[in-house]
Coordinates of C-alpha atoms in Angstrom, one line a residue:
Chain A
X1436 CA 121.4 70.3 85.9
X1437 CA 118.2 68.6 84.9
X1438 CA 117.4 67.8 88.5
X1439 CA 118.0 71.4 89.6
X1440 CA 115.7 72.5 86.8
X1441 CA 112.9 70.2 87.9
X1442 CA 113.4 71.2 91.5
X1443 CA 113.1 74.9 90.7
X1444 CA 110.2 74.3 88.4
X1445 CA 108.4 72.6 91.3
X1446 CA 109.2 75.4 93.6
X1447 CA 107.9 77.8 91.0
X1448 CA 104.6 75.9 90.7
X1449 CA 104.3 75.8 94.5
X1450 CA 104.8 79.6 94.7
X1451 CA 102.5 79.9 91.7
X1452 CA 99.5 78.2 93.4
X1453 CA 100.0 80.4 96.5
X1454 CA 100.1 83.5 94.4
X1455 CA 97.0 82.3 92.7
X1456 CA 95.2 82.0 96.0
X1457 CA 96.1 85.6 96.8
X1458 CA 95.5 86.9 93.3
X1459 CA 92.2 85.2 92.8
X1460 CA 90.6 87.3 95.5
X1461 CA 92.3 90.4 94.3
X1462 CA 91.2 90.0 90.7
X1463 CA 87.6 89.2 91.7
X1464 CA 87.4 92.3 93.9
X1465 CA 89.0 94.3 91.1
X1466 CA 86.9 92.9 88.3
X1467 CA 83.5 92.7 90.0
X1468 CA 83.5 95.5 92.4
X1469 CA 86.0 97.7 90.6
X1470 CA 87.8 98.2 93.9
X1471 CA 91.6 98.4 94.4
X1472 CA 92.4 96.8 97.7
X1473 CA 96.0 97.5 98.8
X1474 CA 95.1 95.8 102.1
X1475 CA 94.8 92.4 100.4
X1476 CA 98.4 91.5 101.3
X1477 CA 97.6 92.3 104.9
X1478 CA 95.0 89.4 104.8
X1479 CA 97.7 87.0 103.7
X1480 CA 99.8 88.2 106.7
X1481 CA 96.8 88.0 109.1
X1482 CA 96.1 84.4 107.9
X1483 CA 99.6 83.4 108.8
X1484 CA 99.5 85.0 112.2
X1485 CA 96.1 83.5 113.0
X1486 CA 97.4 80.1 111.9
X1487 CA 100.5 80.6 114.1
X1488 CA 98.3 81.5 117.1
X1489 CA 95.8 78.8 116.7
X1490 CA 98.4 76.1 116.0
X1491 CA 100.3 77.2 119.2
X1492 CA 97.1 77.3 121.3
X1493 CA 95.9 73.9 120.2
X1494 CA 99.3 72.4 119.6
X1495 CA 98.1 71.0 116.3
X1496 CA 98.6 72.2 112.7
X1497 CA 95.3 70.8 111.7
X1498 CA 93.3 72.4 114.5
X1499 CA 95.1 75.6 113.7
X1500 CA 94.0 75.4 110.1
X1501 CA 90.5 74.5 111.0
X1502 CA 90.1 77.4 113.4
X1503 CA 91.9 79.8 111.1
X1504 CA 89.2 79.5 108.4
X1505 CA 86.2 80.7 110.4
X1506 CA 88.4 83.5 111.8
X1507 CA 89.3 84.5 108.3
X1508 CA 85.6 84.7 107.4
X1509 CA 85.0 87.0 110.3
X1510 CA 88.0 89.2 109.4
X1511 CA 86.8 89.5 105.8
X1512 CA 83.2 90.2 106.8
X1513 CA 84.2 92.9 109.3
X1514 CA 86.5 94.6 106.9
X1515 CA 83.8 94.6 104.2
X1516 CA 81.1 96.0 106.4
X1517 CA 83.2 98.5 108.2
X1518 CA 85.4 99.9 105.4
X1519 CA 85.2 98.3 102.0
X1520 CA 81.4 98.7 101.5
X1521 CA 81.8 102.5 101.7
X1522 CA 84.4 102.5 99.0
X1523 CA 82.6 100.8 96.1
X1524 CA 81.1 104.0 94.7
X1525 CA 84.2 106.0 95.2
X1526 CA 87.1 106.9 92.9
X1527 CA 90.1 104.6 92.6
X1528 CA 92.2 107.3 94.3
X1529 CA 90.0 107.2 97.4
X1530 CA 90.2 103.4 97.4
X1531 CA 94.0 103.6 97.2
X1532 CA 94.1 106.0 100.0
X1533 CA 91.7 104.3 102.4
X1534 CA 93.2 100.8 101.8
X1535 CA 96.7 102.3 102.2
X1536 CA 95.5 103.5 105.5
X1537 CA 94.4 100.0 106.3
X1538 CA 97.8 98.7 105.5
X1539 CA 99.4 101.1 108.0
X1540 CA 96.8 100.2 110.7
X1541 CA 97.1 96.5 110.2
X1542 CA 100.9 96.5 110.3
X1543 CA 100.9 98.3 113.6
X1544 CA 98.1 96.3 115.1
X1545 CA 99.8 93.0 114.2
X1546 CA 103.0 94.4 115.8
X1547 CA 101.2 95.4 119.0
X1548 CA 99.4 92.1 119.2
X1549 CA 102.1 89.7 118.3
X1550 CA 105.3 91.7 118.7
X1551 CA 108.1 92.2 116.2
X1552 CA 109.9 88.9 116.4
X1553 CA 108.9 86.4 113.7
X1554 CA 106.7 83.4 114.7
X1555 CA 107.0 79.9 113.3
X1556 CA 104.6 77.1 112.9
X1557 CA 105.6 73.5 113.3
X1558 CA 105.2 71.3 110.3
X1559 CA 102.6 68.5 110.8
X1560 CA 104.1 65.0 111.1
X1561 CA 101.9 63.7 108.4
X1562 CA 103.4 66.1 105.9
X1563 CA 107.0 66.3 106.9
X1564 CA 109.8 64.5 105.2
X1565 CA 110.5 64.2 101.5
X1566 CA 109.5 61.8 98.7
X1567 CA 111.8 60.6 96.0
X1568 CA 110.9 62.1 92.6
X1569 CA 113.4 60.9 90.0
X1570 CA 116.9 59.4 90.5
X1571 CA 118.5 61.0 93.6
X1572 CA 116.0 63.9 93.6
X1573 CA 113.7 64.3 96.6
X1574 CA 111.0 66.8 97.2
X1575 CA 109.5 67.9 100.5
X1576 CA 106.0 66.4 101.1
X1577 CA 104.7 69.7 102.5
X1578 CA 105.4 71.6 99.3
X1579 CA 103.7 68.9 97.3
X1580 CA 100.7 69.2 99.7
X1581 CA 100.6 73.0 99.1
X1582 CA 100.6 72.4 95.3
X1583 CA 97.8 69.9 95.7
X1584 CA 95.8 72.1 98.0
X1585 CA 96.2 75.1 95.7
X1586 CA 95.1 73.1 92.7
X1587 CA 92.1 71.8 94.6
X1588 CA 91.1 75.3 95.5
X1589 CA 91.6 76.4 91.9
X1590 CA 89.4 73.6 90.7
X1591 CA 86.7 74.5 93.2
X1592 CA 86.8 78.1 92.2
X1593 CA 86.6 77.1 88.6
X1594 CA 83.4 75.1 89.4
X1595 CA 82.0 77.9 91.5
X1596 CA 82.5 80.5 88.9
X1597 CA 81.5 78.5 85.8
X1598 CA 78.9 76.1 87.1
X1599 CA 76.9 77.7 89.9
X1600 CA 74.3 80.3 90.2
X1601 CA 76.5 82.5 92.3
X1602 CA 79.3 82.1 89.7
X1603 CA 76.9 83.2 87.0
X1604 CA 76.0 86.3 89.0
X1605 CA 79.7 86.9 89.6
X1606 CA 80.5 86.8 85.9
X1607 CA 77.5 88.9 85.1
X1608 CA 78.5 91.4 87.8
X1609 CA 82.0 91.6 86.3
X1610 CA 80.5 92.4 82.9
X1611 CA 77.8 94.8 83.8
X1612 CA 77.2 95.6 87.5
X1613 CA 74.3 98.0 86.9
X1614 CA 72.4 95.5 84.8
X1615 CA 72.7 92.7 87.4
X1616 CA 71.5 95.1 90.1
X1617 CA 68.6 96.2 87.9
X1618 CA 67.6 92.5 87.6
X1619 CA 66.9 92.4 91.3
X1620 CA 70.1 90.8 92.5
X1621 CA 71.1 91.9 96.0
X1622 CA 74.4 93.4 94.9
X1623 CA 75.5 94.3 98.4
X1624 CA 75.2 90.7 99.5
X1625 CA 77.0 89.5 96.4
X1626 CA 79.8 91.9 97.0
X1627 CA 80.1 90.9 100.7
X1628 CA 80.3 87.2 99.6
X1629 CA 83.0 88.0 97.0
X1630 CA 85.1 90.1 99.3
X1631 CA 84.9 87.5 102.1
X1632 CA 85.8 84.7 99.7
X1633 CA 88.8 86.6 98.5
X1634 CA 89.8 87.4 102.1
X1635 CA 89.6 83.7 103.1
X1636 CA 91.7 82.6 100.1
X1637 CA 94.4 85.1 101.0
X1638 CA 94.3 84.0 104.6
X1639 CA 94.5 80.4 103.5
X1640 CA 97.6 81.2 101.5
X1641 CA 99.2 82.8 104.5
X1642 CA 98.3 79.9 106.7
X1643 CA 99.7 77.3 104.2
X1644 CA 103.1 79.0 104.0
X1645 CA 103.4 79.6 107.7
X1646 CA 105.3 76.3 108.3
X1647 CA 107.8 76.9 105.6
X1648 CA 108.4 80.7 106.0
X1649 CA 108.8 82.7 109.1
X1650 CA 105.7 84.7 110.0
X1651 CA 106.6 88.4 110.2
X1652 CA 105.0 91.8 109.6
X1653 CA 106.7 92.3 106.3
X1654 CA 105.4 89.2 104.6
X1655 CA 102.3 90.8 103.1
X1656 CA 104.0 93.5 101.1
X1657 CA 106.2 91.7 98.6
X1658 CA 103.4 89.2 98.0
X1659 CA 100.9 92.0 97.4
X1660 CA 103.0 93.6 94.7
X1661 CA 103.6 90.2 93.0
X1662 CA 99.8 89.5 93.2
X1663 CA 99.2 92.8 91.5
X1664 CA 101.6 91.9 88.8
X1665 CA 99.8 88.5 88.4
X1666 CA 96.4 90.2 88.2
X1667 CA 97.5 92.8 85.7
X1668 CA 99.3 90.2 83.5
X1669 CA 96.3 87.8 83.6
X1670 CA 93.7 90.5 83.0
X1671 CA 91.7 92.1 85.7
X1672 CA 88.6 90.1 86.8
X1673 CA 89.7 86.9 85.1
X1674 CA 90.2 84.0 87.4
X1675 CA 91.7 82.0 84.6
X1676 CA 94.1 84.8 83.9
X1677 CA 95.0 84.9 87.5
X1678 CA 95.8 81.2 87.5
X1679 CA 97.9 81.4 84.4
X1680 CA 99.5 84.7 85.4
X1681 CA 100.4 83.3 88.9
X1682 CA 102.1 80.2 87.4
X1683 CA 104.0 82.3 84.8
X1684 CA 105.2 84.9 87.3
X1685 CA 106.2 82.3 89.9
X1686 CA 108.0 80.0 87.5
X1687 CA 109.8 82.9 85.8
X1688 CA 110.8 84.3 89.2
X1689 CA 112.2 81.0 90.7
X1690 CA 113.6 79.4 87.6
X1691 CA 115.0 82.7 86.2
X1692 CA 116.5 83.5 89.6
X1693 CA 118.6 80.3 89.5
X1694 CA 119.2 79.8 85.8
X1695 CA 119.5 83.5 84.7
X1696 CA 122.9 83.8 86.4
X1697 CA 124.0 80.4 85.0
X1698 CA 123.0 81.5 81.5
X1699 CA 124.7 84.9 82.0
X1700 CA 127.9 83.2 83.1
X1701 CA 128.1 81.4 79.7
X1702 CA 127.9 84.8 78.0
X1703 CA 129.8 87.2 80.3
X1704 CA 132.8 86.8 82.6
X1705 CA 131.9 85.4 86.1
X1706 CA 132.2 88.7 88.0
X1707 CA 130.1 90.7 85.6
X1708 CA 127.6 87.9 85.3
X1709 CA 127.3 87.6 89.1
X1710 CA 126.6 91.3 89.5
X1711 CA 124.2 91.4 86.6
X1712 CA 122.4 88.3 87.8
X1713 CA 121.8 89.9 91.2
X1714 CA 120.5 93.1 89.6
X1715 CA 118.3 91.4 87.0
X1716 CA 116.8 88.5 89.1
X1717 CA 114.4 90.5 91.2
X1718 CA 113.4 92.7 88.2
X1719 CA 112.6 89.7 86.0
X1720 CA 108.9 89.6 86.7
X1721 CA 108.5 93.3 86.2
X1722 CA 110.3 93.1 82.9
X1723 CA 108.0 90.2 82.0
X1724 CA 105.0 92.3 82.9
X1725 CA 106.2 95.3 80.9
X1726 CA 106.6 93.0 77.8
X1727 CA 103.2 91.4 78.2
X1728 CA 101.4 94.7 78.7
X1729 CA 103.3 96.2 75.8
X1730 CA 101.8 93.5 73.6
X1731 CA 98.4 93.3 75.4
X1732 CA 97.5 96.4 77.4
X1733 CA 94.6 94.7 79.1
X1734 CA 96.5 91.6 80.1
X1735 CA 96.3 88.0 78.8
X1736 CA 92.6 87.5 79.4
X1737 CA 91.4 91.0 80.1
X1738 CA 88.8 92.9 78.3
X1739 CA 89.8 96.3 77.1
X1740 CA 88.4 98.9 79.5
Chain B
X671 CA 88.2 127.1 73.7
X672 CA 86.1 128.7 76.4
X673 CA 85.3 125.3 78.0
X674 CA 89.0 124.6 78.0
X675 CA 90.1 127.5 80.1
X676 CA 87.2 126.9 82.5
X677 CA 86.8 123.2 82.6
X678 CA 84.2 123.2 85.4
X679 CA 82.6 126.5 84.5
X680 CA 84.4 128.3 87.2
X681 CA 85.9 131.7 86.7
X682 CA 89.6 130.9 86.2
X683 CA 91.5 134.1 87.1
X684 CA 90.2 134.7 90.7
X685 CA 90.9 131.1 91.7
X686 CA 94.5 131.2 90.4
X687 CA 95.0 134.5 92.1
X688 CA 93.7 133.1 95.4
X689 CA 96.0 130.1 95.2
X690 CA 99.0 132.2 94.3
X691 CA 98.3 134.3 97.4
X692 CA 98.1 131.2 99.5
X693 CA 101.4 130.0 98.0
X694 CA 103.0 133.3 98.7
X695 CA 101.8 133.1 102.3
X696 CA 103.3 129.6 102.6
X697 CA 106.6 130.7 101.1
X698 CA 106.8 133.7 103.6
X699 CA 106.1 131.3 106.5
X700 CA 108.8 128.9 105.2
X701 CA 111.3 131.8 104.9
X702 CA 110.6 132.8 108.5
X703 CA 111.2 129.3 109.9
X704 CA 115.0 129.4 110.3
X705 CA 115.1 132.7 112.2
X706 CA 112.3 131.3 114.4
X707 CA 114.2 128.1 115.0
X708 CA 117.3 130.1 116.0
X709 CA 115.2 132.1 118.4
X710 CA 113.8 129.0 119.9
X711 CA 117.3 127.5 119.8
X712 CA 116.0 124.3 118.2
X713 CA 117.9 123.8 114.9
X714 CA 116.1 120.4 114.6
X715 CA 113.1 122.3 113.1
X716 CA 115.3 123.4 110.2
X717 CA 116.1 119.8 109.3
X718 CA 112.4 118.8 109.5
X719 CA 111.7 121.9 107.4
X720 CA 114.1 120.8 104.7
X721 CA 112.4 117.5 104.6
X722 CA 109.1 119.2 104.2
X723 CA 110.4 121.4 101.4
X724 CA 111.7 118.4 99.5
X725 CA 108.5 116.5 99.9
X726 CA 106.6 119.6 98.9
X727 CA 108.5 119.6 95.6
X728 CA 107.7 115.9 95.1
X729 CA 104.0 116.3 96.0
X730 CA 103.7 119.3 93.7
X731 CA 105.3 117.4 90.8
X732 CA 102.9 114.4 91.4
X733 CA 100.0 116.8 91.6
X734 CA 100.9 118.1 88.2
X735 CA 99.9 114.8 86.6
X736 CA 97.5 113.4 89.2
X737 CA 95.6 116.6 89.7
X738 CA 95.7 118.1 86.2
X739 CA 95.8 114.9 84.2
X740 CA 94.0 112.3 86.5
X741 CA 97.1 110.1 86.1
X742 CA 97.5 108.3 89.5
X743 CA 101.1 107.3 89.5
X744 CA 101.9 104.9 92.3
X745 CA 105.6 104.7 91.5
X746 CA 106.7 108.2 92.0
X747 CA 109.0 107.3 94.9
X748 CA 111.3 105.8 92.2
X749 CA 112.2 109.4 91.2
X750 CA 113.0 110.3 94.7
X751 CA 115.4 107.4 94.6
X752 CA 117.0 108.5 91.3
X753 CA 117.6 111.9 92.8
X754 CA 119.1 110.5 96.0
X755 CA 121.3 108.0 94.1
X756 CA 122.4 110.6 91.6
X757 CA 124.0 112.4 94.6
X758 CA 125.5 109.2 95.9
X759 CA 126.9 107.9 92.6
X760 CA 128.2 111.3 91.4
X761 CA 129.8 112.3 94.7
X762 CA 131.6 108.9 94.8
X763 CA 133.0 109.8 91.4
X764 CA 134.1 113.2 92.9
X765 CA 131.4 115.2 91.3
X766 CA 129.9 117.2 94.2
X767 CA 128.2 120.1 92.5
X768 CA 124.5 120.3 93.4
X769 CA 123.4 121.4 89.9
X770 CA 125.4 118.8 88.1
X771 CA 123.8 116.2 90.4
X772 CA 120.4 117.6 89.7
X773 CA 121.1 117.4 86.0
X774 CA 122.2 113.8 86.4
X775 CA 119.0 113.0 88.4
X776 CA 116.9 114.6 85.8
X777 CA 118.6 112.8 82.9
X778 CA 118.1 109.4 84.5
X779 CA 114.5 110.2 85.5
X780 CA 113.7 111.4 82.1
X781 CA 114.8 108.2 80.5
X782 CA 113.0 106.0 83.1
X783 CA 109.8 108.1 82.8
X784 CA 109.9 108.1 79.0
X785 CA 110.2 104.3 78.8
X786 CA 107.9 103.3 81.7
X787 CA 105.5 106.1 80.9
X788 CA 105.2 105.0 77.3
X789 CA 104.2 101.5 78.4
X790 CA 102.0 102.6 81.3
X791 CA 100.1 105.2 79.3
X792 CA 98.9 102.4 76.9
X793 CA 96.7 101.4 79.8
X794 CA 94.0 103.2 81.8
X795 CA 92.6 103.5 85.3
X796 CA 93.4 100.6 87.7
X797 CA 96.0 99.2 85.2
X798 CA 97.8 102.5 85.1
X799 CA 98.0 102.6 88.9
X800 CA 99.2 99.1 89.2
X801 CA 101.8 99.3 86.4
X802 CA 103.3 102.5 87.8
X803 CA 103.5 100.7 91.1
X804 CA 105.2 97.7 89.5
X805 CA 107.8 99.9 87.7
X806 CA 108.4 101.7 91.0
X807 CA 109.1 98.3 92.5
X808 CA 111.5 97.4 89.7
X809 CA 113.5 100.5 90.4
X810 CA 113.4 99.7 94.1
X811 CA 114.8 96.2 93.6
X812 CA 117.4 97.5 91.2
X813 CA 118.9 99.7 93.9
X814 CA 118.5 97.0 96.6
X815 CA 120.8 94.8 94.4
X816 CA 123.3 97.5 93.8
X817 CA 125.9 96.3 96.2
X818 CA 128.4 98.9 95.3
X819 CA 126.2 101.5 97.0
X820 CA 125.3 99.4 100.1
X821 CA 122.4 97.5 98.6
X822 CA 119.7 97.1 101.2
X823 CA 121.7 98.9 103.9
X824 CA 122.1 102.1 102.0
X825 CA 125.1 104.4 101.6
X826 CA 126.3 107.2 103.7
X827 CA 127.4 110.4 102.0
X828 CA 130.7 111.8 103.2
X829 CA 129.6 115.4 102.7
X830 CA 126.8 117.5 101.3
X831 CA 126.8 118.8 97.8
X832 CA 128.6 122.0 96.9
X833 CA 127.2 125.0 94.8
X834 CA 129.7 126.3 92.3
X835 CA 132.5 125.0 94.5
X836 CA 131.2 126.7 97.6
X837 CA 130.3 124.7 100.7
X838 CA 127.2 126.7 101.3
X839 CA 125.0 123.6 101.9
X840 CA 127.2 122.2 104.7
X841 CA 125.3 124.4 107.1
X842 CA 121.7 123.3 107.7
X843 CA 120.4 126.8 107.0
X844 CA 122.1 127.0 103.7
X845 CA 120.5 123.7 102.6
X846 CA 117.1 124.9 103.8
X847 CA 117.2 128.1 101.9
X848 CA 118.5 126.3 98.8
X849 CA 115.5 123.9 99.1
X850 CA 113.1 126.8 99.5
X851 CA 114.6 128.5 96.4
X852 CA 114.2 125.4 94.4
X853 CA 110.6 124.9 95.6
X854 CA 109.7 128.5 94.6
X855 CA 111.5 128.2 91.2
X856 CA 109.7 124.9 90.5
X857 CA 106.4 126.2 91.7
X858 CA 106.7 129.1 89.2
X859 CA 107.7 126.6 86.5
X860 CA 104.7 124.3 87.3
X861 CA 102.3 127.2 87.3
X862 CA 103.6 128.3 83.9
X863 CA 103.2 124.8 82.6
X864 CA 99.6 124.5 83.9
X865 CA 98.7 127.9 82.5
X866 CA 100.3 127.3 79.1
X867 CA 98.6 126.0 76.0
X868 CA 100.2 122.6 76.8
X869 CA 98.8 122.6 80.2
X870 CA 95.3 123.5 79.1
X871 CA 95.4 120.7 76.5
X872 CA 96.6 118.3 79.2
X873 CA 93.8 119.3 81.5
X874 CA 91.4 119.0 78.6
X875 CA 92.4 115.4 78.1
X876 CA 91.6 114.7 81.7
X877 CA 88.1 116.1 81.2
X878 CA 87.5 114.4 77.8
X879 CA 90.2 112.6 76.0
X880 CA 88.1 111.6 73.1
X881 CA 87.0 115.1 72.4
X882 CA 90.6 116.4 72.6
X883 CA 91.6 113.8 70.1
X884 CA 88.8 114.8 67.8
X885 CA 90.0 118.4 68.1
X886 CA 93.4 117.2 66.9
X887 CA 95.5 116.7 69.9
X888 CA 97.2 113.3 70.5
X889 CA 96.5 112.6 74.2
X890 CA 99.4 110.2 74.5
X891 CA 102.1 112.7 73.6
X892 CA 100.8 115.3 76.0
X893 CA 100.4 112.8 78.8
X894 CA 103.8 111.3 78.3
X895 CA 105.4 114.7 78.2
X896 CA 103.7 115.7 81.5
X897 CA 104.6 112.3 83.0
X898 CA 108.3 112.9 82.2
X899 CA 108.3 116.5 83.5
X900 CA 106.7 115.3 86.7
X901 CA 109.2 112.6 87.2
X902 CA 112.1 114.9 86.5
X903 CA 110.9 117.5 89.1
X904 CA 110.3 114.7 91.7
X905 CA 114.0 113.7 91.3
X906 CA 115.1 117.2 92.5
X907 CA 113.3 116.4 95.7
X908 CA 115.4 113.2 96.0
X909 CA 118.6 115.2 95.6
X910 CA 117.6 117.4 98.5
X911 CA 116.5 114.5 100.7
X912 CA 119.9 112.8 100.2
X913 CA 121.6 116.0 101.2
X914 CA 119.4 116.5 104.2
X915 CA 120.0 113.0 105.6
X916 CA 123.5 112.6 104.1
X917 CA 122.4 109.1 103.5
X918 CA 120.7 107.2 100.7
X919 CA 118.9 103.9 100.7
X920 CA 116.4 102.0 98.7
X921 CA 113.8 102.9 101.4
X922 CA 113.6 106.2 99.6
X923 CA 111.7 104.4 96.8
X924 CA 109.6 101.9 98.6
X925 CA 105.9 101.7 97.5
X926 CA 105.0 103.1 100.9
X927 CA 106.7 106.3 100.0
X928 CA 104.8 106.5 96.7
X929 CA 101.6 106.1 98.8
X930 CA 102.6 108.9 101.1
X931 CA 103.2 111.2 98.1
X932 CA 99.6 110.5 96.9
X933 CA 98.4 111.1 100.5
X934 CA 100.1 114.5 100.5
X935 CA 98.5 115.5 97.2
X936 CA 95.0 114.4 98.3
X937 CA 95.4 115.9 101.7
X938 CA 96.3 119.3 100.3
X939 CA 93.8 119.3 97.4
X940 CA 94.0 117.5 94.1
X941 CA 94.6 119.8 91.2
X942 CA 96.0 122.7 93.0
X943 CA 99.8 123.1 93.0
X944 CA 99.6 125.0 96.3
X945 CA 97.6 122.1 97.6
X946 CA 100.5 119.7 97.0
X947 CA 102.8 121.9 99.0
X948 CA 100.2 122.4 101.8
X949 CA 99.6 118.6 101.8
X950 CA 103.3 117.8 102.2
X951 CA 103.4 120.3 105.2
X952 CA 100.2 118.8 106.7
X953 CA 101.2 115.1 106.2
X954 CA 104.8 115.5 107.6
X955 CA 103.7 117.7 110.5
X956 CA 101.0 115.1 111.3
X957 CA 103.6 112.3 111.1
X958 CA 106.0 114.2 113.4
X959 CA 103.3 115.0 115.9
X960 CA 101.9 111.5 116.0
X961 CA 105.4 110.2 116.2
X962 CA 105.9 112.2 119.4
X963 CA 102.7 110.7 120.9
X964 CA 103.5 107.1 120.2
X965 CA 106.0 104.8 118.6
X966 CA 103.1 103.2 116.8
X967 CA 102.2 106.4 114.9
X968 CA 101.4 104.7 111.6
X969 CA 98.4 103.2 113.4
X970 CA 97.0 106.7 114.1
X971 CA 98.0 108.0 110.7
X972 CA 96.2 105.1 109.0
X973 CA 93.1 105.6 111.1
X974 CA 93.2 109.3 110.2
X975 CA 93.5 108.4 106.5
X976 CA 90.6 105.9 106.5
X977 CA 88.4 108.3 108.4
X978 CA 89.3 111.2 106.1
X979 CA 88.5 109.2 103.0
X980 CA 85.2 107.9 104.4
X981 CA 83.9 111.0 106.0
X982 CA 85.6 113.9 104.3
X983 CA 86.1 113.0 100.6
X984 CA 87.6 116.3 99.9
X985 CA 90.3 116.0 102.5
X986 CA 91.7 119.2 103.9
X987 CA 90.8 121.0 100.7
X988 CA 87.3 121.8 101.9
X989 CA 88.8 123.3 105.0
X990 CA 91.3 125.3 103.0
X991 CA 88.6 126.5 100.7
X992 CA 86.4 127.9 103.5
X993 CA 89.5 129.8 104.7
X994 CA 89.7 131.3 101.2
X995 CA 92.9 129.5 100.3
X996 CA 91.7 127.9 97.1
X997 CA 91.2 124.3 96.3
X998 CA 88.7 122.7 94.0
X999 CA 86.4 119.7 94.0
X1000 CA 87.7 116.9 91.8

């Protein structure tokens, strides 16, 4: 039982760092530009497809990853210049509509380009296999690598936001956009950088999961909604909130999904517990969100709007 | 109170009259569709027509809170699902009457809207959009895990609902005219709500919540009431959709569906009930038409949507307005 718990906890943390990579971009774009981007999940999907393509072309996971990153920069920049830039000054409703349109476009474009059957990416030899954790418990190296990579990115983002000039501008922009722009900062360039950074992080998340999930057109959607939950729980615009929110959501989702039914079985008869567990498990994170927002309407680290 | 009845300084009466005329024209066109389909010997139009009528009800209900209260609910597809599953669950229990099913749909929707609305309305703006989206997903996942009704695969209905024991909906035309009758009745109801004291306070809160609070109205109560009413009306659309397709599935309540409802409202004109109806007609006809052109119609629809937002912020409303059919800048 203890082993199972540790295993699920690690899976939760692994999902958590991935969610963080996605939610970080979302929360920055929300917090600094005040833009709702429903197409953010699309970027995660595109990252996975780019990874699958480049890895297949070069025959190497590492080359795939290396080529995916500049491609993600291009995707982010093009999206910012062609569409997002025109949405900054618009209402949230317009942003929802336009980015909803982007979701439809991207889904079909990916289907036209790559077809409907899922793709897969071979795991690199260096990261395959499992390491012993405690007792008979083993854990896949690749998942540990994801956790490490995610934590490294989180650390880098922390340094960027809190200890660099651009981070200072980001924080200032999140607090008072007009003032920053009045001080002579090129707000357009700042926004382009933030959006592209967010896009690259989402693509990176997609690329990292490609070897452990099948790459398909539906992968962006569930993740997008989860990332929104993370952002809302953490407080819009807060990277720290996104990090904590991602871990909470992911751990509750994975651990609750496994242990919820076990716990229910100790209270209810097996059949009822089974049915209830199936019903409750996917709703768990939303219930969590409702509870947190009931207590703190602006999220854990959010400022009241 | 003068700035309440004319929030944007526009003369109120002529606008309403113009919109009501437009709605009447739409209803007459709707009523003429089945004879026309008969003449063309293409009953398929009646089925599409029923779908359009159902979505018109849903879009109108969403417009009630989105247009008049600036509450962008991104989870309204959940109520479509409640309506659809009310038909499935009740008919499996042997309760086939349409109006009993509608009552059941409304009851479930009212409870869900009351609870989720009370939490969502504690927040504003982006948070509100996201939270309604998340609650919509919660309902979606609930029905996916409901294995007794097919879970992910959905559930086929053995028969359509009855009306007072009569099988009048079994025929496509009967269902169509029932949908039209419900749309007209709910349109009248929504118009009454908007024109009432309640409706004017609700619209006043959209314009300036602080001022309305200062005048002595609690915004939360008005907004929550409107949110519940909107959800309940939307569920009627779900009951009709289930009957039209004789099939229910969680796909009725996916977040895409919620997005489409918002698209319909905006397409037709935010803040005009007639606009919601017109938007549903426009969006579904566009979908059907693009669907005939290519299997990849969402691509074209998405491009249309992006271009519309970028270059014609007022959607089709501007066009409707120049034709004298009402509509108003948000």
